[in-house]
Coordinates of C-alpha atoms in Angstrom, one line a residue:
Chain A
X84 CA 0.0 0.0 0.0
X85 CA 1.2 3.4 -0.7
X86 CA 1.9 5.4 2.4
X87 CA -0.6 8.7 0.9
X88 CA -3.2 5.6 0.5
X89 CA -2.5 4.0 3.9
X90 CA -3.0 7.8 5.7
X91 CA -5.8 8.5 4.0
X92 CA -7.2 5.4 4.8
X93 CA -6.6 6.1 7.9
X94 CA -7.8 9.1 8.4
X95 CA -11.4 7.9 7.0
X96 CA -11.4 5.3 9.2
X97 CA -10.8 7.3 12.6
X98 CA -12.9 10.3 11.2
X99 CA -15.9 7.1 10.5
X100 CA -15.5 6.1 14.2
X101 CA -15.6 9.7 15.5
X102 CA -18.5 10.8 13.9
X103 CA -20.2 6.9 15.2
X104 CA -18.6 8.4 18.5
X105 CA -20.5 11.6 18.4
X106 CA -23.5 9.8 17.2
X107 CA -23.4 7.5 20.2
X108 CA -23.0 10.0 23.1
X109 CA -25.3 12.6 21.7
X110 CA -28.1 10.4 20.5
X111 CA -28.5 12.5 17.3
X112 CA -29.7 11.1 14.2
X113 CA -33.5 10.4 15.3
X114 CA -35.9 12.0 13.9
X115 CA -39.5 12.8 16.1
X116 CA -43.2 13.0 14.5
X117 CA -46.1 14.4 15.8
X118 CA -49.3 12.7 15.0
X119 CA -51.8 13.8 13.5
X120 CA -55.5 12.3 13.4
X121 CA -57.7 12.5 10.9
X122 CA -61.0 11.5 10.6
X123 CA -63.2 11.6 7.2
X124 CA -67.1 11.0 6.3
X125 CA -67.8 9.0 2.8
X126 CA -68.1 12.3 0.5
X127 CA -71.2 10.2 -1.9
X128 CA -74.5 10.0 -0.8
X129 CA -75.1 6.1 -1.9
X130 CA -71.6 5.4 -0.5
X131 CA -72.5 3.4 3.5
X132 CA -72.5 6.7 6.2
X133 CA -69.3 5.2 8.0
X134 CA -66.3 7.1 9.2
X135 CA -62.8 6.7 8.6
X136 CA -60.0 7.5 10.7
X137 CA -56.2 7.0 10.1
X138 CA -53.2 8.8 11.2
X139 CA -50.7 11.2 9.6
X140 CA -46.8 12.3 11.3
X141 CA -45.2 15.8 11.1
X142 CA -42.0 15.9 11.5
X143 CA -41.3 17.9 14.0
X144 CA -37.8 19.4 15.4
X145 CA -35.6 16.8 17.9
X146 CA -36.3 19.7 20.8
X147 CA -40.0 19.2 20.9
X148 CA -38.9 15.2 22.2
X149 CA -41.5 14.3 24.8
X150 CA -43.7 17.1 24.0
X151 CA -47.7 15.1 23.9
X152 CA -48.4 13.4 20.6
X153 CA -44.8 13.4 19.8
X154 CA -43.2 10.1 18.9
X155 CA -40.0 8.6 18.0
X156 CA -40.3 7.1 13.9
X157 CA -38.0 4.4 13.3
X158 CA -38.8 4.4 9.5
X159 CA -37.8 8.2 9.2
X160 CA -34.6 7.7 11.4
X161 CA -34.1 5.0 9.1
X162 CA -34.4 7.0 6.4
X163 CA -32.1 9.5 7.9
X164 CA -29.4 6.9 8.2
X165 CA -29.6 5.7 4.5
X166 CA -29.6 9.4 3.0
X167 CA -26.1 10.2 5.4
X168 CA -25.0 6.3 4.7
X169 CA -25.8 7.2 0.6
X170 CA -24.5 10.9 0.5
X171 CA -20.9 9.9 2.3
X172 CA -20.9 6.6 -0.4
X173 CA -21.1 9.1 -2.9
X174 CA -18.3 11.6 -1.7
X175 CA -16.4 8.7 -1.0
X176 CA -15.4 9.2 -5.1
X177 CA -13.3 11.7 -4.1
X178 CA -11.1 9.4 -2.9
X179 CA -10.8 7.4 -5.3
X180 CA -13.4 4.6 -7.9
X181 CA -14.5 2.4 -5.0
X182 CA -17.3 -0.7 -3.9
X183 CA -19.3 1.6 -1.6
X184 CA -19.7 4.5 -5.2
X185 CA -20.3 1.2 -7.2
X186 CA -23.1 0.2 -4.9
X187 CA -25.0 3.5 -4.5
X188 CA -24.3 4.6 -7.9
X189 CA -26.4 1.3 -9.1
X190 CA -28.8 1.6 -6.6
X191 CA -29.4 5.4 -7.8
X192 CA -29.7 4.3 -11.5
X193 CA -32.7 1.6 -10.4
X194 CA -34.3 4.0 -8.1
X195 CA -34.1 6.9 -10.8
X196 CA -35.5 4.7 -13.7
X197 CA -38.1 3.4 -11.4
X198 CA -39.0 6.9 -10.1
X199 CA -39.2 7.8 -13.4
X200 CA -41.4 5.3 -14.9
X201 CA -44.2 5.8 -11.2
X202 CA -43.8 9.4 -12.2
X203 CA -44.7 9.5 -15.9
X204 CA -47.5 6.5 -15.0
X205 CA -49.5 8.6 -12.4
X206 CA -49.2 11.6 -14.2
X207 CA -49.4 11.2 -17.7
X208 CA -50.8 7.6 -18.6
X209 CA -53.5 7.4 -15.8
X210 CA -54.4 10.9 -15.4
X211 CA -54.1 11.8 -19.4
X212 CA -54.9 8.7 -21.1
X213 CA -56.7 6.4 -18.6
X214 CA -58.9 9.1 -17.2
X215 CA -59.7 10.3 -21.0
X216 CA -60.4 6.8 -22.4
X217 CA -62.4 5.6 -19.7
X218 CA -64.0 8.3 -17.8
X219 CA -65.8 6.4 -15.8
X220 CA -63.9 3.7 -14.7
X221 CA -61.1 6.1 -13.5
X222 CA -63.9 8.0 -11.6
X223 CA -64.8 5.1 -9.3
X224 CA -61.0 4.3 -9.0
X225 CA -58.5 7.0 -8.7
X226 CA -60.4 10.5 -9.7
X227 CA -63.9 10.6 -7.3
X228 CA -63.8 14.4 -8.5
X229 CA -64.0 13.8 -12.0
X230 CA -67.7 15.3 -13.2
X231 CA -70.0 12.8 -13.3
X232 CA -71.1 11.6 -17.3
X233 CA -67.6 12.5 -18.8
X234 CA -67.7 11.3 -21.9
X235 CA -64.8 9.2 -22.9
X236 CA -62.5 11.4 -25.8
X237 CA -62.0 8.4 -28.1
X238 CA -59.1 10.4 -29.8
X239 CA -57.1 9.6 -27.5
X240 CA -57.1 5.8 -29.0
X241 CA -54.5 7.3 -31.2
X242 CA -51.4 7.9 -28.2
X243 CA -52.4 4.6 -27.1
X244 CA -51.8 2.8 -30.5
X245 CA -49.2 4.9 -31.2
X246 CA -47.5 4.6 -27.1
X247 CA -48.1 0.4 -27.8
X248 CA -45.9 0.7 -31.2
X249 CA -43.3 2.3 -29.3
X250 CA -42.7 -1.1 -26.6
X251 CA -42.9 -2.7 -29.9
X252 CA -39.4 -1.5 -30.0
X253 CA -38.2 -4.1 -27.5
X254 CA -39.7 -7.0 -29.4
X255 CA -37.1 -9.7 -31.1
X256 CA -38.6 -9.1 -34.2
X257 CA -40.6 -5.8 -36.3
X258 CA -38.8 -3.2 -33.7
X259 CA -38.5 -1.0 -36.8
X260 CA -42.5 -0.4 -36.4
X261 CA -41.3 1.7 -33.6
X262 CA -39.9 4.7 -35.6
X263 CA -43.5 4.9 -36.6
X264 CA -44.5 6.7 -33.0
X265 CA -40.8 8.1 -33.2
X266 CA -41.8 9.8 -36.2
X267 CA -44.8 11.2 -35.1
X268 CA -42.9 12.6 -32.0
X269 CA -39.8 14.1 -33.8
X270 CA -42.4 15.8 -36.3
X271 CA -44.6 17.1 -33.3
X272 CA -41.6 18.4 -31.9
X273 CA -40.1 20.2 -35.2
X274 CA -43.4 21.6 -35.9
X275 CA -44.0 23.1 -32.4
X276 CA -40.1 24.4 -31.7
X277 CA -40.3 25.8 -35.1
X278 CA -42.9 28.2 -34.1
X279 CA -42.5 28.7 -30.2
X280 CA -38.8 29.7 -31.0
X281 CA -38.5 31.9 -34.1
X282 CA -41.6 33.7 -31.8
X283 CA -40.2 34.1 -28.3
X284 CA -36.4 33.6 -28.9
X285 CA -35.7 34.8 -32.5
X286 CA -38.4 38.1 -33.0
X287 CA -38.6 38.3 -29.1
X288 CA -35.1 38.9 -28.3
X289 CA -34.6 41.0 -31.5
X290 CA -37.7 42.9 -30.7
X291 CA -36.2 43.5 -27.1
X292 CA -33.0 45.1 -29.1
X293 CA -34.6 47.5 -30.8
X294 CA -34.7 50.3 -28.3
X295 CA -33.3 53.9 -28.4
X296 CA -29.6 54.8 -28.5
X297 CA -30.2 58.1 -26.6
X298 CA -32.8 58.4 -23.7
X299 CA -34.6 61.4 -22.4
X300 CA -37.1 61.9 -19.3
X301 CA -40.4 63.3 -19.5
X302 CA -39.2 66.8 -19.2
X303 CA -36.4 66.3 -21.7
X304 CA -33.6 65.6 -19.8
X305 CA -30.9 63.7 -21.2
X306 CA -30.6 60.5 -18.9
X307 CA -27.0 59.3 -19.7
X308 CA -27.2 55.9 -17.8
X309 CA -29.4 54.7 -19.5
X310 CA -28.2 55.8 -22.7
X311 CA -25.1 54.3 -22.3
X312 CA -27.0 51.2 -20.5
X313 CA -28.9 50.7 -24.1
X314 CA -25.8 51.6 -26.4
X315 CA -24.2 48.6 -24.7
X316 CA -26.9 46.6 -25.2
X317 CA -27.3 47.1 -29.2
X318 CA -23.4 47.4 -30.1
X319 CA -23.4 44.1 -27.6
X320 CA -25.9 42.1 -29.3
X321 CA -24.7 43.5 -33.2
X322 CA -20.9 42.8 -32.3
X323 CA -21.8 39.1 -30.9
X324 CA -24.4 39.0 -34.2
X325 CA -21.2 39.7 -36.4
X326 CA -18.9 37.5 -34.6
X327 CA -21.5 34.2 -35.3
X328 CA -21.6 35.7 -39.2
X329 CA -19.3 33.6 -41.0
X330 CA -20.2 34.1 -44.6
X331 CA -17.8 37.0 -44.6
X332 CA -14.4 37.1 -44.1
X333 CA -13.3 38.5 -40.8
X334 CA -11.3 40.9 -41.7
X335 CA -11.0 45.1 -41.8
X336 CA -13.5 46.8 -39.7
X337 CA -15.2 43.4 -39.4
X338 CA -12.1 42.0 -37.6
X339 CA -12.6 44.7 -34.7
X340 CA -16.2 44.7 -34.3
X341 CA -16.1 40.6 -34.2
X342 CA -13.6 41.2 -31.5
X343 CA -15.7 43.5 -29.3
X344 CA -18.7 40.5 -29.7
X345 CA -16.3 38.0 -28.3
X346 CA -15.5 40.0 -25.6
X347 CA -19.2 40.5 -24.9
X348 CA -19.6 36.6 -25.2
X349 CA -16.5 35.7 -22.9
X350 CA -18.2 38.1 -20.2
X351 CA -21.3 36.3 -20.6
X352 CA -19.6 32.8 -20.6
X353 CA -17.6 34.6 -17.2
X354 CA -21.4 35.3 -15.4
X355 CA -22.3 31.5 -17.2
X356 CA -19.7 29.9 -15.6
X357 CA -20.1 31.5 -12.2
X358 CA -23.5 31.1 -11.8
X359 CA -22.8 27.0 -12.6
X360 CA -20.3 26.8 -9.7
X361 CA -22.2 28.9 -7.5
X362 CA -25.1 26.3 -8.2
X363 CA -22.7 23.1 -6.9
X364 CA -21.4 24.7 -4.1
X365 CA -24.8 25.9 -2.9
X366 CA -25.8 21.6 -3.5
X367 CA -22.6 20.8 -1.9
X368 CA -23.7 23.4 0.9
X369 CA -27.2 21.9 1.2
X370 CA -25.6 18.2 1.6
X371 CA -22.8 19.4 4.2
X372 CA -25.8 21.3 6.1
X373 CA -27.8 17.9 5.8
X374 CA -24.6 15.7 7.3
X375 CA -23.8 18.4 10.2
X376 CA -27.3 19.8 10.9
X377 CA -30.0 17.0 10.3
X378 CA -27.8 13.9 10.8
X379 CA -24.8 14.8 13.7
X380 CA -26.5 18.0 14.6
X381 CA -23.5 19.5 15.5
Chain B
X522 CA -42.4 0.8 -45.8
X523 CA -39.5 1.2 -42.6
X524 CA -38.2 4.6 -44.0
X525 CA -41.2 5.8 -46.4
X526 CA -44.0 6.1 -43.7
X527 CA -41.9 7.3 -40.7
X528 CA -40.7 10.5 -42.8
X529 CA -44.6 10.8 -44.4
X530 CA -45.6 11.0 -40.7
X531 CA -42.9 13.3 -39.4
X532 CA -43.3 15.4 -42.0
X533 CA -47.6 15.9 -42.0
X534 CA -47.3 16.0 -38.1
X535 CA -45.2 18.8 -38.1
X536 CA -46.1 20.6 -41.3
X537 CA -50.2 20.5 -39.7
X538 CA -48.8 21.8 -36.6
X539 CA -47.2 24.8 -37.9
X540 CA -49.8 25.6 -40.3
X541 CA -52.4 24.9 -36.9
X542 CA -49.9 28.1 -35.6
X543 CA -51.7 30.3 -38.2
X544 CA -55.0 29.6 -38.6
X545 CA -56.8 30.7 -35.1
X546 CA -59.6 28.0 -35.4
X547 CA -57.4 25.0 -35.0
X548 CA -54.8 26.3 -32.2
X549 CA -55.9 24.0 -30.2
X550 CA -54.8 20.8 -32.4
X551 CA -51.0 22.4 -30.9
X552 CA -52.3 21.3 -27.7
X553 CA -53.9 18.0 -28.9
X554 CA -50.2 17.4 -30.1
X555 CA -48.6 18.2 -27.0
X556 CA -50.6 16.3 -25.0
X557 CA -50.4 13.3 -27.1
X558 CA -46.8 14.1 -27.2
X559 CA -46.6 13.4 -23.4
X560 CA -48.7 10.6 -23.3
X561 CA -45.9 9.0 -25.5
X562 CA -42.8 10.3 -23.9
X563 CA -44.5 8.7 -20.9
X564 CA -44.6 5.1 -22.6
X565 CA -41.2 6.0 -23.5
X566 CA -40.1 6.0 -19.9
X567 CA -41.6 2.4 -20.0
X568 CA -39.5 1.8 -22.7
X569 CA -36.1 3.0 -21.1
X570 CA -37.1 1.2 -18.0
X571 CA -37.6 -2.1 -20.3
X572 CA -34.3 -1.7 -21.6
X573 CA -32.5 -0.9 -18.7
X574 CA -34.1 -4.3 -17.4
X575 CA -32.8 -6.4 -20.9
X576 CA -29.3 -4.8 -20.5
X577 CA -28.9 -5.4 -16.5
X578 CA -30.5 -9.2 -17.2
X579 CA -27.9 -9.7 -20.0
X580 CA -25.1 -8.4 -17.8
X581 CA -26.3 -10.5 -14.7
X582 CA -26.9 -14.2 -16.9
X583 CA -23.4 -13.4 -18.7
X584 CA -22.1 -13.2 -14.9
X585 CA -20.1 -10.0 -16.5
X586 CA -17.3 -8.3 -14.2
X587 CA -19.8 -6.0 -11.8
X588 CA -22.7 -8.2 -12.4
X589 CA -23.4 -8.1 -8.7
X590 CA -24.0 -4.3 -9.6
X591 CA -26.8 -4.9 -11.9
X592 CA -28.6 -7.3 -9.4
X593 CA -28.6 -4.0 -6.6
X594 CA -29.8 -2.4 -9.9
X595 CA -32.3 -4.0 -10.3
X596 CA -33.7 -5.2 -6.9
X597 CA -33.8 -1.2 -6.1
X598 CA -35.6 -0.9 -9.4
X599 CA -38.3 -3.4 -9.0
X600 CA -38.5 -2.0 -5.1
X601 CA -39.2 1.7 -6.4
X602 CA -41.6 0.4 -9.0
X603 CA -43.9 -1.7 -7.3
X604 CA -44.2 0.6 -3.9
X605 CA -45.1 3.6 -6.2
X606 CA -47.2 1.7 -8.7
X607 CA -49.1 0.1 -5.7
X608 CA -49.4 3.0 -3.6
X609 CA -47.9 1.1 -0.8
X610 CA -49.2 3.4 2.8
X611 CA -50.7 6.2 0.6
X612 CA -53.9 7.3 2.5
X613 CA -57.4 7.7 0.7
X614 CA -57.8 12.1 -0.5
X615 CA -59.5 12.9 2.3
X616 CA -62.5 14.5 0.5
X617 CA -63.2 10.9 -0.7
X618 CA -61.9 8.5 1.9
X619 CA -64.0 5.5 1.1
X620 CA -62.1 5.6 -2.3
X621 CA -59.1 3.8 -1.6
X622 CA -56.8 4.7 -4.0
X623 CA -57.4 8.3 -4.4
X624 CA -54.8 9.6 -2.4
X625 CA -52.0 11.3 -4.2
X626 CA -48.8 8.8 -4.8
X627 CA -46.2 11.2 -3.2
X628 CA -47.8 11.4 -0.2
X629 CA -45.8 12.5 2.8
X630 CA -45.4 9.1 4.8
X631 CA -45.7 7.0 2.5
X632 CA -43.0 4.5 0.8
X633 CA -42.3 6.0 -2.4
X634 CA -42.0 9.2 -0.6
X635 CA -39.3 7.7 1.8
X636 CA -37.5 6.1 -1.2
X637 CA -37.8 9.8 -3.0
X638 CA -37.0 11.5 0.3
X639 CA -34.4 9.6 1.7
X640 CA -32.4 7.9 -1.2
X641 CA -33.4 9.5 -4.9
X642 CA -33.0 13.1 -3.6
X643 CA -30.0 12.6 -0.8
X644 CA -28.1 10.3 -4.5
X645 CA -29.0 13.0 -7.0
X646 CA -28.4 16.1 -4.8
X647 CA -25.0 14.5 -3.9
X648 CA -23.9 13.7 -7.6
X649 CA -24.3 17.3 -8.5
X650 CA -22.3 18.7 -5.7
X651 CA -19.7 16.4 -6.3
X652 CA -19.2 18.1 -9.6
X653 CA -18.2 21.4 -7.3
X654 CA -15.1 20.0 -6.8
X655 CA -14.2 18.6 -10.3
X656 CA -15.2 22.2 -11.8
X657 CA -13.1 23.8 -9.1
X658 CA -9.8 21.8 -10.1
X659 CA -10.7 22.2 -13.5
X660 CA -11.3 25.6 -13.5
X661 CA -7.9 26.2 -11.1
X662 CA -6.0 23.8 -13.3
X663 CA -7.5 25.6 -17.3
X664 CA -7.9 29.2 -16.4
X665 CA -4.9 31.6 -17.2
X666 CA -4.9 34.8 -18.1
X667 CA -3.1 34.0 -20.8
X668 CA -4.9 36.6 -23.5
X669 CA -7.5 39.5 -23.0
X670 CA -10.4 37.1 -23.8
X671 CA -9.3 34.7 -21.2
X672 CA -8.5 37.4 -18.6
X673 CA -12.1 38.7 -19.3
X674 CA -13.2 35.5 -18.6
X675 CA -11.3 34.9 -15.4
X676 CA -12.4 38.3 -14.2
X677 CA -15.7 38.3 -14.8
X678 CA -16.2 35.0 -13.2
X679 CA -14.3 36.0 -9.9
X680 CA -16.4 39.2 -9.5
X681 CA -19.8 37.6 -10.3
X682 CA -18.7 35.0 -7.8
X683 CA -17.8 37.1 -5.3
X684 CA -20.3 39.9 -5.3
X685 CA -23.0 37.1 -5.2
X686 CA -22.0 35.6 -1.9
X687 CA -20.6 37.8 1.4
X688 CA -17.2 37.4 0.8
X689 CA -17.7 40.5 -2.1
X690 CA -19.6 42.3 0.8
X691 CA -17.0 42.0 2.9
X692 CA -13.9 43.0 0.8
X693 CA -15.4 46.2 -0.8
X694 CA -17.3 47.4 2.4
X695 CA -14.5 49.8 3.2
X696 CA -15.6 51.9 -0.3
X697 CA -17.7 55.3 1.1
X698 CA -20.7 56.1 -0.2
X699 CA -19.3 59.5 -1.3
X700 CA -19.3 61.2 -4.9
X701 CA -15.9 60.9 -6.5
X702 CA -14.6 64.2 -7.4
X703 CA -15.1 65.5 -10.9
X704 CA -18.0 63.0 -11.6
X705 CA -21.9 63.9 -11.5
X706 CA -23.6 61.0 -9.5
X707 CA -21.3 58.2 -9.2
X708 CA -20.4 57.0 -5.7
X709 CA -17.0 55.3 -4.7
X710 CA -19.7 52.4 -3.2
X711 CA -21.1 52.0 -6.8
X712 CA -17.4 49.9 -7.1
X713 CA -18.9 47.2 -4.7
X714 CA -18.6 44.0 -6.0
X715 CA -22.3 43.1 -5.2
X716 CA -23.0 46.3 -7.2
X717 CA -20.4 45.4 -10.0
X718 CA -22.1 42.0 -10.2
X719 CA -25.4 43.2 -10.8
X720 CA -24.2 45.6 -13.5
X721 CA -22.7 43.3 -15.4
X722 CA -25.2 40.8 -15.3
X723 CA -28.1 43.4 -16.4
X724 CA -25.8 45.1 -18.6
X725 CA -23.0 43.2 -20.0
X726 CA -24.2 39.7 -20.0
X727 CA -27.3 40.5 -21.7
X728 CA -26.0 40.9 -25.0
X729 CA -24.5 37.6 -25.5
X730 CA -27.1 35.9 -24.0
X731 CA -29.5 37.5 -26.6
X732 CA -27.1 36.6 -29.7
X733 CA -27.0 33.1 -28.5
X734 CA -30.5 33.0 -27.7
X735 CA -30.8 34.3 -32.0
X736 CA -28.4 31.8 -32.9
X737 CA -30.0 29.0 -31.2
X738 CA -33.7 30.2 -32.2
X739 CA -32.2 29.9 -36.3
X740 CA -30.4 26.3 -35.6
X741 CA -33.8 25.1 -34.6
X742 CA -35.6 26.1 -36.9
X743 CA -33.2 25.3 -39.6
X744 CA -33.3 21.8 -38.1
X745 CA -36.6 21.5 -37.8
X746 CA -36.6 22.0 -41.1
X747 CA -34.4 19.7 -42.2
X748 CA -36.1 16.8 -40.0
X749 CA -39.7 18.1 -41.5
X750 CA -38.3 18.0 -45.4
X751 CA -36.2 14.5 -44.5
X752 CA -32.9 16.3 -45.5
X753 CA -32.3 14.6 -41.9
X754 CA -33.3 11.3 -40.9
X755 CA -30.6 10.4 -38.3
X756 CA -33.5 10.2 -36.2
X757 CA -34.7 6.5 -37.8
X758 CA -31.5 4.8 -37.3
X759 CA -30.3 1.8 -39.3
X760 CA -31.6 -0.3 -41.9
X761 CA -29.8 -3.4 -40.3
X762 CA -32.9 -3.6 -37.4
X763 CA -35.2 -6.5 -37.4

């Protein structure tokens, strides 16, 4: 073993027992709930007149421990554990490729596709499709709010056919019937970006350029900010225009104005990329807050 | 049959749709479209999760290096799918509580809300901050200020960067707010970094977002075009498919 491997073995190890340590003989990591009962009448008239009672839990902050109604949940201290257990596995890459990443990476890659897949389900094929096709049968089952008498929208056999051709895609045999539905969603697409874009982005933006070089207030003062503000704007945007222009040589006057637009685009890029790493280190923030504060609570 | 019909229907779906865009009586077909669009890319969710099943079987029966992988793959696949699909302890809406399965699927409580709460969001929130480090030693190992454009760059970033968090408050606070001499209206404090940031974000970074924001607006449509007139079919894949 190489001796930087072998310390910084080490020094996972011993920092793994101290936070267990801390764990231990502060009896953090537990999260409390405070329940909440609720009690419910059937809403239909031809429904039996019965009432139903269950039970929800708040979470609640470790301080109100002992407070009436206020219980210890193993599942969400469970849950507590896995999410620290899952967020040090994957920091753990940072020390190198390793079994624990491996293992949480896969399990993240089945829990995402699944998520994925409950997510488009409820949303899209049962509330979309199902409750359009069958109106009633997805009133007594999973929409009781749905007006009574909806008729059923039998245009919506079409997705369905079309949705069916596209699973064809993992049959043995005839998966080329699936560029059938592919085709109808690359044209849907085309023809809808076509428009939506050369609207809002293309005429938008150029609409939002044309403004005036030199600004004066109501009572004809010359407001010089915001002159200046505008010029910026329109040499800006015509500079970075004649920079992306490449059926002309860049060359002459051309040269220099192309210039002044990638000078423009490098401050923007300058912003872009700022922004991005703000982004990770406010996530990376959020997770150290989550391991410090919600798990050790240190 | 395989290359004739896909193009007919790309082309007539999107031609309809963008002549839909200009006659006001059948505006609403767009939205026909779009839902029906979602409906499929819902189905093709299905599909993704039906191949990511085929790949990790084939991985698992070849006993491939890592197949034990694909098994924790799948088992937290299957797990996700079946406590979400099922509702598994998702209480009845309580407007309709003799209704069993009307309550919504994330509900607080329930087990696809731990799985979201307590494993998707902890993974995927901690994947994305780990990329705050790699962008860091990039970023300290690529940028120097080698040239003006790259010193634009660098300088830019560091003030947006640090007028957008305290540090930027805290190095320029020293700057008075008094006029400087033999200007009309501008402050000393109007060289904070907070304030520098916001200039150059309303003022400076405007422009380029609004030429890309052109150029992108052109390459769709131009692709669009190209996808709608089957100039480009890259889209329809081989002819060697079964």
């Amino acid at each position: 073993m190489k001796q930087s491997t072998l310390i910084w073995t080490l020094l996972m190890i011993f920092g793994g027992l101290g936070l267990l340590s801390v764990q231990i003989f502060r009896t953090q990591g537990a999260v409390y709930v405070r329940e909440v009962p609720v009690e419910a009448k059937a809403s239909q008239p031809e429904s039996p007149e019965q009432v139903y009672r269950w039970s929800k839990y708040q979470q609640v902050p470790a301080k109100e421990k002992g407070e009436p109604g206020v219980s210890f949940s193993l599942s969400r201290t469970i849950g507590l554990w896995v999410a620290a257990f899952c967020t040090l596995a994957i920091f753990s890459f940072l020390y190198g490729d390793n079994p624990l990443y491996k293992f949480t990476e896969s399990v993240f890659v089945g829990v995402s596709a699944g998520y994925a897949m409950v997510v488009a389900f409820w949303t899209e094929i049962v509330t979309n499709l199902f409750a359009k096709l069958l109106p009633g049968l997805a009133r007594i089952s999973f929409f009781p709010d749905m007006e009574e008498g909806t008729k059923a929208s039998l245009l919506y056999l079409i997705p369905l056919v079309l949705s069916v051709l596209l699973l064809w895609r993992l049959a043995p045999k005839g998966s080329w019937i699936a560029r059938w539905p592919l085709a109808f969603f690359i044209g849907a697409t085309a023809g809808i970006r076509l428009i939506s874009y050369l609207e809002a982005d293309f005429v938008g933006q150029i609409q939002n350029t044309i403004m005036p070089f030199i600004v004066f207030d109501s009572k004809g003062a010359f407001l010089w900010i915001e002159s200046l503000r505008n010029s910026i704007v329109i040499v800006g945007v015509l500079s970075c225009m004649v920079y992306f222009f490449f059926s002309i040589e860049h060359e002459g006057i051309i040269k220099y104005i192309s210039r002044l637009g990638v000078w423009f685009l490098m401050v923007t890029f300058g912003a872009s990329f700022a922004y991005t790493v703000m982004g990770r280190i406010a996530l990376l923030s959020g997770r150290l807050n989550f391991l410090f504060n919600d798990w050790l609570g240190i | 049959m395989k290359r004739t019909i896909p193009l007919f229907i790309s082309a007539v779906t999107g031609f309809v749709l963008i002549c839909t865009a200009f006659i006001p009586k059948f505006v609403d077909w767009g939205n026909d479209a779009m839902a029906w669009f979602n409906i499929l890319a819902a189905f093709a969710f299905i599909l993704g999760g039906g191949n990511l099943l085929k790949m990790q079987l084939q991985k698992i029966s070849a006993q491939q290096a890592g197949w034990g992988y694909s098994a924790v793959t799948l088992i937290a696949f299957f797990i996700t799918l079946i406590v979400g699909l099922l509702k598994v302890g998702v209480h009845p809406n309580i407007n309709f509580p003799e209704y069993a399965w009307s309550g919504d699927y994330l509900e607080e409580g329930s087990a696809f809300w731990w799985l979201f709460e307590y494993i998707f969001y902890p993974l995927s929130a901690t994947m994305f901050a780990l990329l705050a480090f790699y962008i860091s030693s990039a970023a300290f190992r690529a940028f120097r200020a080698k040239n003006t454009e790259a010193t634009i760059l660098l300088l830019i970033a560091v003030i947006v960067l640090l007028g957008r968090t305290y540090a930027g408050v805290w190095l320029t606070s020293w700057l008075p707010n008094e006029p400087i001499l033999g200007t009309s209206g501008i402050t000393y404090s109007d060289f904070h970094l907070s304030h520098l940031s916001e200039i150059i974000m309303d003022d400076f970074t405007t422009p380029g977002m609004r030429a890309i924001t052109i150029g992108i607006a052109l390459g769709v449509a131009s692709t669009s075009l190209k996808v709608l007139l089957g100039v480009d079919r890259s889209y329809l894949g081989s002819d060697q498919e079964a």
